Amino acid sequence: MKRIFSLGIGLCLLLASCAPPPGETVFQTSTIVALLAGVYDGDTSCGDLLEHGNFGIGTFDRLDGEMIILDGDVYQIKADGKVYQPDLSMKTPFATVCLFEADTHIPLNPGSDYEAIDNLLNTSAPNQNLFYAIKITGEFKQMKTRRVPGQQKPYPPLKEVTRNQPEFEMDNVSGTIVGFRCPAYVKGINVLGCHLHFISDDRTRGGHILSFEIADGSCEVDVLDHYFLKLPAGTQEFAETDLSKDRSPDLEDVEKR
Ligand SMILES: [Zn+2]
């Protein structure tokens, strides 16, 4: 009995030492190459996502809008331009989350645009090969976003969906940018470099960011050195889609700012 108990404790310690530390881990569902190929059926619920973080971005079942998770609240920014708080049973085909704990602050110059902040993050990143969660709060002189519309089967590739994407411009809006900067070696798995979403302070507007200019704000960065990838094993589409093709040109089209 004593031996079984000791074995049990040993196993618990072993599992604890293998478990990724929640504050240092990027948790991701599915892969960007699957999304590009049109695997839009959700596999992981928003409730499950919240068990792995309180901060993140993604999309929803059938590609129905842009996801932003901030302070543990999930927002769905749909193509109709409205912001919803979905039921936590709603599923996602692609999302990236973390438990956000700022490690560093980066000062931002008023007038900085997406490119300037991208360059700043690239040069400020002490280790280019780690993941960075990025939170920028402030006033934005200009903010241009898109919101992908929900799709019906047979799903078209993402490149075709974003070709006709609704885009929205906002001027003088205060809010928060939520996103990640991923290292180059995750090609095919996640978006390389910065992938950012926005939500206004009044939680009425937002989306996937195409361009912005900051009037006044600050940037917090959480450096993450663990990566947990959950694959949509329960999705027929994922099992049947050919994911061997290099879809990087599609990703450039989809992410173009
Ligand atoms: Zn996005």
PDB file of C-alpha atoms and ligand atoms in Angstrom:
ATOM      1  CA  MET A   1       0.000   0.000   0.000  1.00  0.00           C
ATOM      2  CA  LYS A   2       2.808   2.326   1.077  1.00  0.00           C
ATOM      3  CA  ARG A   3       4.648   1.488  -2.124  1.00  0.00           C
ATOM      4  CA  ILE A   4       1.603   2.282  -4.296  1.00  0.00           C
ATOM      5  CA  PHE A   5       1.172   5.589  -2.454  1.00  0.00           C
ATOM      6  CA  SER A   6       4.841   6.499  -3.012  1.00  0.00           C
ATOM      7  CA  LEU A   7       4.510   5.560  -6.665  1.00  0.00           C
ATOM      8  CA  GLY A   8       1.441   7.791  -6.879  1.00  0.00           C
ATOM      9  CA  ILE A   9       3.288  10.751  -5.389  1.00  0.00           C
ATOM     10  CA  GLY A  10       6.242  10.114  -7.700  1.00  0.00           C
ATOM     11  CA  LEU A  11       3.948  10.101 -10.742  1.00  0.00           C
ATOM     12  CA  CYS A  12       2.253  13.312  -9.595  1.00  0.00           C
ATOM     13  CA  LEU A  13       5.645  15.019  -9.211  1.00  0.00           C
ATOM     14  CA  LEU A  14       6.728  13.744 -12.626  1.00  0.00           C
ATOM     15  CA  LEU A  15       3.534  15.043 -14.264  1.00  0.00           C
ATOM     16  CA  ALA A  16       3.849  18.375 -12.444  1.00  0.00           C
ATOM     17  CA  SER A  17       7.405  18.803 -13.674  1.00  0.00           C
ATOM     18  CA  CYS A  18       6.293  18.046 -17.290  1.00  0.00           C
ATOM     19  CA  ALA A  19       3.247  20.331 -17.228  1.00  0.00           C
ATOM     20  CA  PRO A  20       3.924  23.644 -18.962  1.00  0.00           C
ATOM     21  CA  PRO A  21       3.829  26.608 -16.567  1.00  0.00           C
ATOM     22  CA  PRO A  22       0.527  28.401 -17.357  1.00  0.00           C
ATOM     23  CA  GLY A  23       2.037  31.890 -17.172  1.00  0.00           C
ATOM     24  CA  GLU A  24       4.731  31.072 -19.743  1.00  0.00           C
ATOM     25  CA  THR A  25       2.768  29.055 -22.286  1.00  0.00           C
ATOM     26  CA  VAL A  26       1.273  29.821 -25.677  1.00  0.00           C
ATOM     27  CA  PHE A  27      -1.754  27.553 -26.133  1.00  0.00           C
ATOM     28  CA  GLN A  28      -2.913  27.104 -29.715  1.00  0.00           C
ATOM     29  CA  THR A  29      -5.718  25.168 -31.388  1.00  0.00           C
ATOM     30  CA  SER A  30      -5.189  23.827 -34.913  1.00  0.00           C
ATOM     31  CA  THR A  31      -2.780  25.367 -37.420  1.00  0.00           C
ATOM     32  CA  ILE A  32      -2.804  28.357 -39.749  1.00  0.00           C
ATOM     33  CA  VAL A  33      -2.242  26.058 -42.732  1.00  0.00           C
ATOM     34  CA  ALA A  34      -5.481  24.216 -41.872  1.00  0.00           C
ATOM     35  CA  LEU A  35      -7.363  27.534 -41.649  1.00  0.00           C
ATOM     36  CA  LEU A  36      -5.896  28.671 -44.976  1.00  0.00           C
ATOM     37  CA  ALA A  37      -7.064  25.386 -46.511  1.00  0.00           C
ATOM     38  CA  GLY A  38     -10.642  25.979 -45.282  1.00  0.00           C
ATOM     39  CA  VAL A  39     -10.828  23.851 -42.126  1.00  0.00           C
ATOM     40  CA  TYR A  40     -13.373  26.112 -40.409  1.00  0.00           C
ATOM     41  CA  ASP A  41     -15.287  23.604 -38.268  1.00  0.00           C
ATOM     42  CA  GLY A  42     -14.620  24.423 -34.618  1.00  0.00           C
ATOM     43  CA  ASP A  43     -13.051  21.785 -32.419  1.00  0.00           C
ATOM     44  CA  THR A  44     -12.218  23.553 -29.140  1.00  0.00           C
ATOM     45  CA  SER A  45     -14.785  25.492 -27.096  1.00  0.00           C
ATOM     46  CA  CYS A  46     -14.240  29.026 -25.846  1.00  0.00           C
ATOM     47  CA  GLY A  47     -14.635  27.608 -22.330  1.00  0.00           C
ATOM     48  CA  ASP A  48     -11.718  25.229 -22.992  1.00  0.00           C
ATOM     49  CA  LEU A  49      -9.634  28.134 -24.289  1.00  0.00           C
ATOM     50  CA  LEU A  50     -10.215  30.058 -21.066  1.00  0.00           C
ATOM     51  CA  GLU A  51      -8.698  27.180 -19.121  1.00  0.00           C
ATOM     52  CA  HIS A  52      -5.436  27.991 -20.892  1.00  0.00           C
ATOM     53  CA  GLY A  53      -5.451  31.769 -20.819  1.00  0.00           C
ATOM     54  CA  ASN A  54      -7.251  35.056 -20.372  1.00  0.00           C
ATOM     55  CA  PHE A  55      -5.795  36.797 -23.416  1.00  0.00           C
ATOM     56  CA  GLY A  56      -5.770  35.857 -27.075  1.00  0.00           C
ATOM     57  CA  ILE A  57      -7.015  35.972 -30.650  1.00  0.00           C
ATOM     58  CA  GLY A  58      -8.582  33.641 -33.180  1.00  0.00           C
ATOM     59  CA  THR A  59     -11.774  33.009 -35.092  1.00  0.00           C
ATOM     60  CA  PHE A  60     -15.008  31.054 -34.569  1.00  0.00           C
ATOM     61  CA  ASP A  61     -16.828  28.019 -35.907  1.00  0.00           C
ATOM     62  CA  ARG A  62     -17.544  28.481 -39.659  1.00  0.00           C
ATOM     63  CA  LEU A  63     -15.099  31.444 -39.611  1.00  0.00           C
ATOM     64  CA  ASP A  64     -17.897  33.530 -38.111  1.00  0.00           C
ATOM     65  CA  GLY A  65     -15.997  36.640 -37.031  1.00  0.00           C
ATOM     66  CA  GLU A  66     -12.804  37.709 -35.307  1.00  0.00           C
ATOM     67  CA  MET A  67     -12.040  36.546 -31.781  1.00  0.00           C
ATOM     68  CA  ILE A  68     -10.433  38.653 -29.097  1.00  0.00           C
ATOM     69  CA  ILE A  69      -9.995  37.497 -25.508  1.00  0.00           C
ATOM     70  CA  LEU A  70      -9.141  40.215 -23.029  1.00  0.00           C
ATOM     71  CA  ASP A  71      -9.116  39.951 -19.214  1.00  0.00           C
ATOM     72  CA  GLY A  72     -10.834  36.554 -19.501  1.00  0.00           C
ATOM     73  CA  ASP A  73     -13.774  37.822 -21.583  1.00  0.00           C
ATOM     74  CA  VAL A  74     -14.358  36.413 -25.076  1.00  0.00           C
ATOM     75  CA  TYR A  75     -15.573  38.799 -27.786  1.00  0.00           C
ATOM     76  CA  GLN A  76     -16.841  37.887 -31.247  1.00  0.00           C
ATOM     77  CA  ILE A  77     -16.590  40.686 -33.783  1.00  0.00           C
ATOM     78  CA  LYS A  78     -18.845  39.678 -36.640  1.00  0.00           C
ATOM     79  CA  ALA A  79     -19.015  40.862 -40.234  1.00  0.00           C
ATOM     80  CA  ASP A  80     -22.105  42.935 -39.367  1.00  0.00           C
ATOM     81  CA  GLY A  81     -19.720  45.203 -37.452  1.00  0.00           C
ATOM     82  CA  LYS A  82     -21.190  44.349 -34.047  1.00  0.00           C
ATOM     83  CA  VAL A  83     -19.382  42.881 -31.043  1.00  0.00           C
ATOM     84  CA  TYR A  84     -20.954  39.864 -29.309  1.00  0.00           C
ATOM     85  CA  GLN A  85     -20.035  37.875 -26.207  1.00  0.00           C
ATOM     86  CA  PRO A  86     -20.546  34.305 -27.402  1.00  0.00           C
ATOM     87  CA  ASP A  87     -21.693  31.398 -25.284  1.00  0.00           C
ATOM     88  CA  LEU A  88     -18.637  29.587 -23.933  1.00  0.00           C
ATOM     89  CA  SER A  89     -19.791  26.392 -25.669  1.00  0.00           C
ATOM     90  CA  MET A  90     -19.121  28.103 -29.028  1.00  0.00           C
ATOM     91  CA  LYS A  91     -16.186  26.391 -30.758  1.00  0.00           C
ATOM     92  CA  THR A  92     -13.146  27.709 -32.583  1.00  0.00           C
ATOM     93  CA  PRO A  93     -11.193  26.247 -35.519  1.00  0.00           C
ATOM     94  CA  PHE A  94      -8.091  28.375 -34.778  1.00  0.00           C
ATOM     95  CA  ALA A  95      -7.060  30.396 -31.738  1.00  0.00           C
ATOM     96  CA  THR A  96      -3.966  31.364 -29.767  1.00  0.00           C
ATOM     97  CA  VAL A  97      -4.146  32.257 -26.063  1.00  0.00           C
ATOM     98  CA  CYS A  98      -1.989  32.784 -22.993  1.00  0.00           C
ATOM     99  CA  LEU A  99      -2.280  33.886 -19.404  1.00  0.00           C
ATOM    100  CA  PHE A 100      -1.019  37.427 -19.896  1.00  0.00           C
ATOM    101  CA  GLU A 101       1.585  38.636 -17.410  1.00  0.00           C
ATOM    102  CA  ALA A 102       3.588  41.619 -18.651  1.00  0.00           C
ATOM    103  CA  ASP A 103       7.347  41.116 -18.519  1.00  0.00           C
ATOM    104  CA  THR A 104       8.354  44.391 -20.149  1.00  0.00           C
ATOM    105  CA  HIS A 105       6.936  47.714 -21.229  1.00  0.00           C
ATOM    106  CA  ILE A 106       7.996  49.300 -24.507  1.00  0.00           C
ATOM    107  CA  PRO A 107       7.508  53.064 -24.913  1.00  0.00           C
ATOM    108  CA  LEU A 108       5.663  54.030 -28.084  1.00  0.00           C
ATOM    109  CA  ASN A 109       6.061  57.252 -30.025  1.00  0.00           C
ATOM    110  CA  PRO A 110       2.858  59.071 -30.968  1.00  0.00           C
ATOM    111  CA  GLY A 111       2.313  58.750 -34.706  1.00  0.00           C
ATOM    112  CA  SER A 112       3.779  55.229 -34.849  1.00  0.00           C
ATOM    113  CA  ASP A 113       2.017  52.994 -37.329  1.00  0.00           C
ATOM    114  CA  TYR A 114       1.811  49.192 -37.646  1.00  0.00           C
ATOM    115  CA  GLU A 115       5.130  49.017 -39.502  1.00  0.00           C
ATOM    116  CA  ALA A 116       6.963  51.223 -36.971  1.00  0.00           C
ATOM    117  CA  ILE A 117       5.663  49.195 -34.028  1.00  0.00           C
ATOM    118  CA  ASP A 118       6.414  45.940 -35.824  1.00  0.00           C
ATOM    119  CA  ASN A 119      10.016  47.139 -36.324  1.00  0.00           C
ATOM    120  CA  LEU A 120      10.194  48.310 -32.724  1.00  0.00           C
ATOM    121  CA  LEU A 121       8.986  44.939 -31.433  1.00  0.00           C
ATOM    122  CA  ASN A 122      11.433  43.140 -33.693  1.00  0.00           C
ATOM    123  CA  THR A 123      14.373  45.188 -32.449  1.00  0.00           C
ATOM    124  CA  SER A 124      13.201  45.186 -28.809  1.00  0.00           C
ATOM    125  CA  ALA A 125      12.690  41.424 -28.679  1.00  0.00           C
ATOM    126  CA  PRO A 126      15.653  40.184 -26.669  1.00  0.00           C
ATOM    127  CA  ASN A 127      15.263  36.713 -28.150  1.00  0.00           C
ATOM    128  CA  GLN A 128      13.869  36.494 -31.681  1.00  0.00           C
ATOM    129  CA  ASN A 129      13.133  32.803 -31.252  1.00  0.00           C
ATOM    130  CA  LEU A 130      10.598  33.067 -28.431  1.00  0.00           C
ATOM    131  CA  PHE A 131       6.900  33.945 -28.556  1.00  0.00           C
ATOM    132  CA  TYR A 132       5.675  37.369 -27.457  1.00  0.00           C
ATOM    133  CA  ALA A 133       2.163  38.243 -26.378  1.00  0.00           C
ATOM    134  CA  ILE A 134       1.535  41.915 -27.170  1.00  0.00           C
ATOM    135  CA  LYS A 135      -0.913  44.253 -25.475  1.00  0.00           C
ATOM    136  CA  ILE A 136      -1.110  47.883 -26.596  1.00  0.00           C
ATOM    137  CA  THR A 137      -3.543  50.175 -24.836  1.00  0.00           C
ATOM    138  CA  GLY A 138      -4.214  53.741 -25.808  1.00  0.00           C
ATOM    139  CA  GLU A 139      -5.751  56.200 -28.197  1.00  0.00           C
ATOM    140  CA  PHE A 140      -5.570  55.486 -31.882  1.00  0.00           C
ATOM    141  CA  LYS A 141      -5.698  58.218 -34.470  1.00  0.00           C
ATOM    142  CA  GLN A 142      -6.613  55.655 -37.100  1.00  0.00           C
ATOM    143  CA  MET A 143      -7.558  51.974 -36.950  1.00  0.00           C
ATOM    144  CA  LYS A 144      -8.487  49.810 -39.936  1.00  0.00           C
ATOM    145  CA  THR A 145      -9.805  46.305 -39.310  1.00  0.00           C
ATOM    146  CA  ARG A 146     -11.507  43.456 -41.107  1.00  0.00           C
ATOM    147  CA  ARG A 147     -14.062  40.917 -39.870  1.00  0.00           C
ATOM    148  CA  VAL A 148     -14.370  37.627 -41.678  1.00  0.00           C
ATOM    149  CA  PRO A 149     -17.944  36.540 -42.496  1.00  0.00           C
ATOM    150  CA  GLY A 150     -19.327  33.102 -41.509  1.00  0.00           C
ATOM    151  CA  GLN A 151     -19.073  30.483 -44.286  1.00  0.00           C
ATOM    152  CA  GLN A 152     -21.245  27.654 -45.561  1.00  0.00           C
ATOM    153  CA  LYS A 153     -19.995  24.261 -46.743  1.00  0.00           C
ATOM    154  CA  PRO A 154     -18.221  23.481 -48.983  1.00  0.00           C
ATOM    155  CA  TYR A 155     -15.881  25.998 -47.365  1.00  0.00           C
ATOM    156  CA  PRO A 156     -13.760  28.125 -49.731  1.00  0.00           C
ATOM    157  CA  PRO A 157     -10.059  28.660 -48.915  1.00  0.00           C
ATOM    158  CA  LEU A 158      -9.347  31.624 -46.621  1.00  0.00           C
ATOM    159  CA  LYS A 159      -7.718  33.551 -49.471  1.00  0.00           C
ATOM    160  CA  GLU A 160     -11.068  33.633 -51.300  1.00  0.00           C
ATOM    161  CA  VAL A 161     -12.974  34.718 -48.193  1.00  0.00           C
ATOM    162  CA  THR A 162     -10.657  37.623 -47.399  1.00  0.00           C
ATOM    163  CA  ARG A 163     -10.696  38.801 -51.026  1.00  0.00           C
ATOM    164  CA  ASN A 164     -14.177  40.190 -50.345  1.00  0.00           C
ATOM    165  CA  GLN A 165     -13.704  40.933 -46.654  1.00  0.00           C
ATOM    166  CA  PRO A 166     -15.630  43.778 -45.035  1.00  0.00           C
ATOM    167  CA  GLU A 167     -13.131  46.421 -43.868  1.00  0.00           C
ATOM    168  CA  PHE A 168     -13.866  49.163 -41.366  1.00  0.00           C
ATOM    169  CA  GLU A 169     -12.024  52.370 -40.551  1.00  0.00           C
ATOM    170  CA  MET A 170     -12.198  54.107 -37.194  1.00  0.00           C
ATOM    171  CA  ASP A 171     -10.758  57.489 -36.281  1.00  0.00           C
ATOM    172  CA  ASN A 172      -9.800  58.684 -32.805  1.00  0.00           C
ATOM    173  CA  VAL A 173     -10.764  55.530 -30.991  1.00  0.00           C
ATOM    174  CA  SER A 174      -9.469  54.313 -27.629  1.00  0.00           C
ATOM    175  CA  GLY A 175      -9.016  50.625 -27.029  1.00  0.00           C
ATOM    176  CA  THR A 176      -6.687  47.651 -26.766  1.00  0.00           C
ATOM    177  CA  ILE A 177      -4.629  45.724 -29.270  1.00  0.00           C
ATOM    178  CA  VAL A 178      -4.242  42.034 -28.420  1.00  0.00           C
ATOM    179  CA  GLY A 179      -1.922  39.758 -30.326  1.00  0.00           C
ATOM    180  CA  PHE A 180       1.185  37.687 -30.683  1.00  0.00           C
ATOM    181  CA  ARG A 181       4.548  37.848 -32.378  1.00  0.00           C
ATOM    182  CA  CYS A 182       5.582  34.356 -33.449  1.00  0.00           C
ATOM    183  CA  PRO A 183       9.085  33.259 -34.434  1.00  0.00           C
ATOM    184  CA  ALA A 184       9.898  32.364 -38.061  1.00  0.00           C
ATOM    185  CA  TYR A 185      10.210  28.650 -37.417  1.00  0.00           C
ATOM    186  CA  VAL A 186       6.447  28.230 -36.841  1.00  0.00           C
ATOM    187  CA  LYS A 187       5.806  28.646 -40.571  1.00  0.00           C
ATOM    188  CA  GLY A 188       2.637  26.708 -41.431  1.00  0.00           C
ATOM    189  CA  ILE A 189       1.667  26.420 -37.772  1.00  0.00           C
ATOM    190  CA  ASN A 190       0.901  30.047 -36.857  1.00  0.00           C
ATOM    191  CA  VAL A 191       1.232  33.514 -38.399  1.00  0.00           C
ATOM    192  CA  LEU A 192       4.866  34.625 -38.639  1.00  0.00           C
ATOM    193  CA  GLY A 193       5.659  37.975 -37.012  1.00  0.00           C
ATOM    194  CA  CYS A 194       2.849  40.063 -35.552  1.00  0.00           C
ATOM    195  CA  HIS A 195      -0.828  39.088 -35.714  1.00  0.00           C
ATOM    196  CA  LEU A 196      -2.973  41.690 -33.941  1.00  0.00           C
ATOM    197  CA  HIS A 197      -6.671  42.216 -33.181  1.00  0.00           C
ATOM    198  CA  PHE A 198      -8.355  45.310 -31.723  1.00  0.00           C
ATOM    199  CA  ILE A 199     -11.308  46.064 -29.479  1.00  0.00           C
ATOM    200  CA  SER A 200     -12.506  49.521 -28.455  1.00  0.00           C
ATOM    201  CA  ASP A 201     -12.763  50.491 -24.784  1.00  0.00           C
ATOM    202  CA  ASP A 202     -16.553  50.590 -25.057  1.00  0.00           C
ATOM    203  CA  ARG A 203     -16.453  47.060 -26.554  1.00  0.00           C
ATOM    204  CA  THR A 204     -18.539  48.045 -29.582  1.00  0.00           C
ATOM    205  CA  ARG A 205     -15.957  47.944 -32.390  1.00  0.00           C
ATOM    206  CA  GLY A 206     -12.883  46.005 -33.425  1.00  0.00           C
ATOM    207  CA  GLY A 207     -11.512  43.242 -35.621  1.00  0.00           C
ATOM    208  CA  HIS A 208      -8.371  41.845 -37.238  1.00  0.00           C
ATOM    209  CA  ILE A 209      -6.004  44.802 -37.683  1.00  0.00           C
ATOM    210  CA  LEU A 210      -4.927  45.824 -41.176  1.00  0.00           C
ATOM    211  CA  SER A 211      -3.379  49.181 -40.238  1.00  0.00           C
ATOM    212  CA  PHE A 212      -3.298  51.691 -37.392  1.00  0.00           C
ATOM    213  CA  GLU A 213      -1.651  54.858 -36.161  1.00  0.00           C
ATOM    214  CA  ILE A 214      -1.214  55.462 -32.464  1.00  0.00           C
ATOM    215  CA  ALA A 215      -1.891  58.865 -30.884  1.00  0.00           C
ATOM    216  CA  ASP A 216      -0.902  57.952 -27.354  1.00  0.00           C
ATOM    217  CA  GLY A 217      -0.374  54.576 -25.757  1.00  0.00           C
ATOM    218  CA  SER A 218       1.826  51.984 -24.152  1.00  0.00           C
ATOM    219  CA  CYS A 219       2.884  48.479 -25.062  1.00  0.00           C
ATOM    220  CA  GLU A 220       3.231  45.577 -22.652  1.00  0.00           C
ATOM    221  CA  VAL A 221       4.964  42.382 -23.699  1.00  0.00           C
ATOM    222  CA  ASP A 222       4.758  38.913 -22.186  1.00  0.00           C
ATOM    223  CA  VAL A 223       7.671  36.681 -23.190  1.00  0.00           C
ATOM    224  CA  LEU A 224       6.549  33.056 -23.579  1.00  0.00           C
ATOM    225  CA  ASP A 225       8.883  30.081 -23.794  1.00  0.00           C
ATOM    226  CA  HIS A 226       6.464  27.130 -23.843  1.00  0.00           C
ATOM    227  CA  TYR A 227       4.286  26.200 -26.831  1.00  0.00           C
ATOM    228  CA  PHE A 228       1.289  23.863 -26.551  1.00  0.00           C
ATOM    229  CA  LEU A 229      -0.432  22.846 -29.794  1.00  0.00           C
ATOM    230  CA  LYS A 230      -3.827  21.096 -29.724  1.00  0.00           C
ATOM    231  CA  LEU A 231      -4.811  19.515 -33.036  1.00  0.00           C
ATOM    232  CA  PRO A 232      -8.473  19.122 -34.114  1.00  0.00           C
ATOM    233  CA  ALA A 233      -8.531  15.331 -34.024  1.00  0.00           C
ATOM    234  CA  GLY A 234     -12.338  15.358 -33.761  1.00  0.00           C
ATOM    235  CA  THR A 235     -12.827  17.245 -37.028  1.00  0.00           C
ATOM    236  CA  GLN A 236     -13.447  15.183 -40.147  1.00  0.00           C
ATOM    237  CA  GLU A 237     -12.321  18.077 -42.337  1.00  0.00           C
ATOM    238  CA  PHE A 238      -8.935  18.231 -40.644  1.00  0.00           C
ATOM    239  CA  ALA A 239      -8.445  14.506 -41.218  1.00  0.00           C
ATOM    240  CA  GLU A 240      -9.402  14.736 -44.896  1.00  0.00           C
ATOM    241  CA  THR A 241      -7.691  17.974 -45.984  1.00  0.00           C
ATOM    242  CA  ASP A 242      -4.317  17.876 -47.725  1.00  0.00           C
ATOM    243  CA  LEU A 243      -2.069  20.050 -45.557  1.00  0.00           C
ATOM    244  CA  SER A 244       1.177  19.194 -47.312  1.00  0.00           C
ATOM    245  CA  LYS A 245       1.033  22.195 -49.685  1.00  0.00           C
ATOM    246  CA  ASP A 246       3.093  25.296 -48.880  1.00  0.00           C
ATOM    247  CA  ARG A 247       0.444  27.973 -48.391  1.00  0.00           C
ATOM    248  CA  SER A 248       2.770  30.864 -47.453  1.00  0.00           C
ATOM    249  CA  PRO A 249       1.765  32.939 -50.546  1.00  0.00           C
ATOM    250  CA  ASP A 250      -1.898  32.545 -49.428  1.00  0.00           C
ATOM    251  CA  LEU A 251      -0.948  33.728 -45.941  1.00  0.00           C
ATOM    252  CA  GLU A 252       0.722  36.848 -47.356  1.00  0.00           C
ATOM    253  CA  ASP A 253      -2.482  37.612 -49.289  1.00  0.00           C
ATOM    254  CA  VAL A 254      -4.677  37.030 -46.247  1.00  0.00           C
ATOM    255  CA  GLU A 255      -2.558  39.027 -43.818  1.00  0.00           C
ATOM    256  CA  LYS A 256      -1.699  41.894 -46.156  1.00  0.00           C
ATOM    257  CA  ARG A 257      -2.091  45.237 -44.494  1.00  0.00           C
TER     258      ARG A 257
HETATM  259 ZN    ZN B   1      -6.616  37.777 -37.149  1.00  0.00          ZN
END
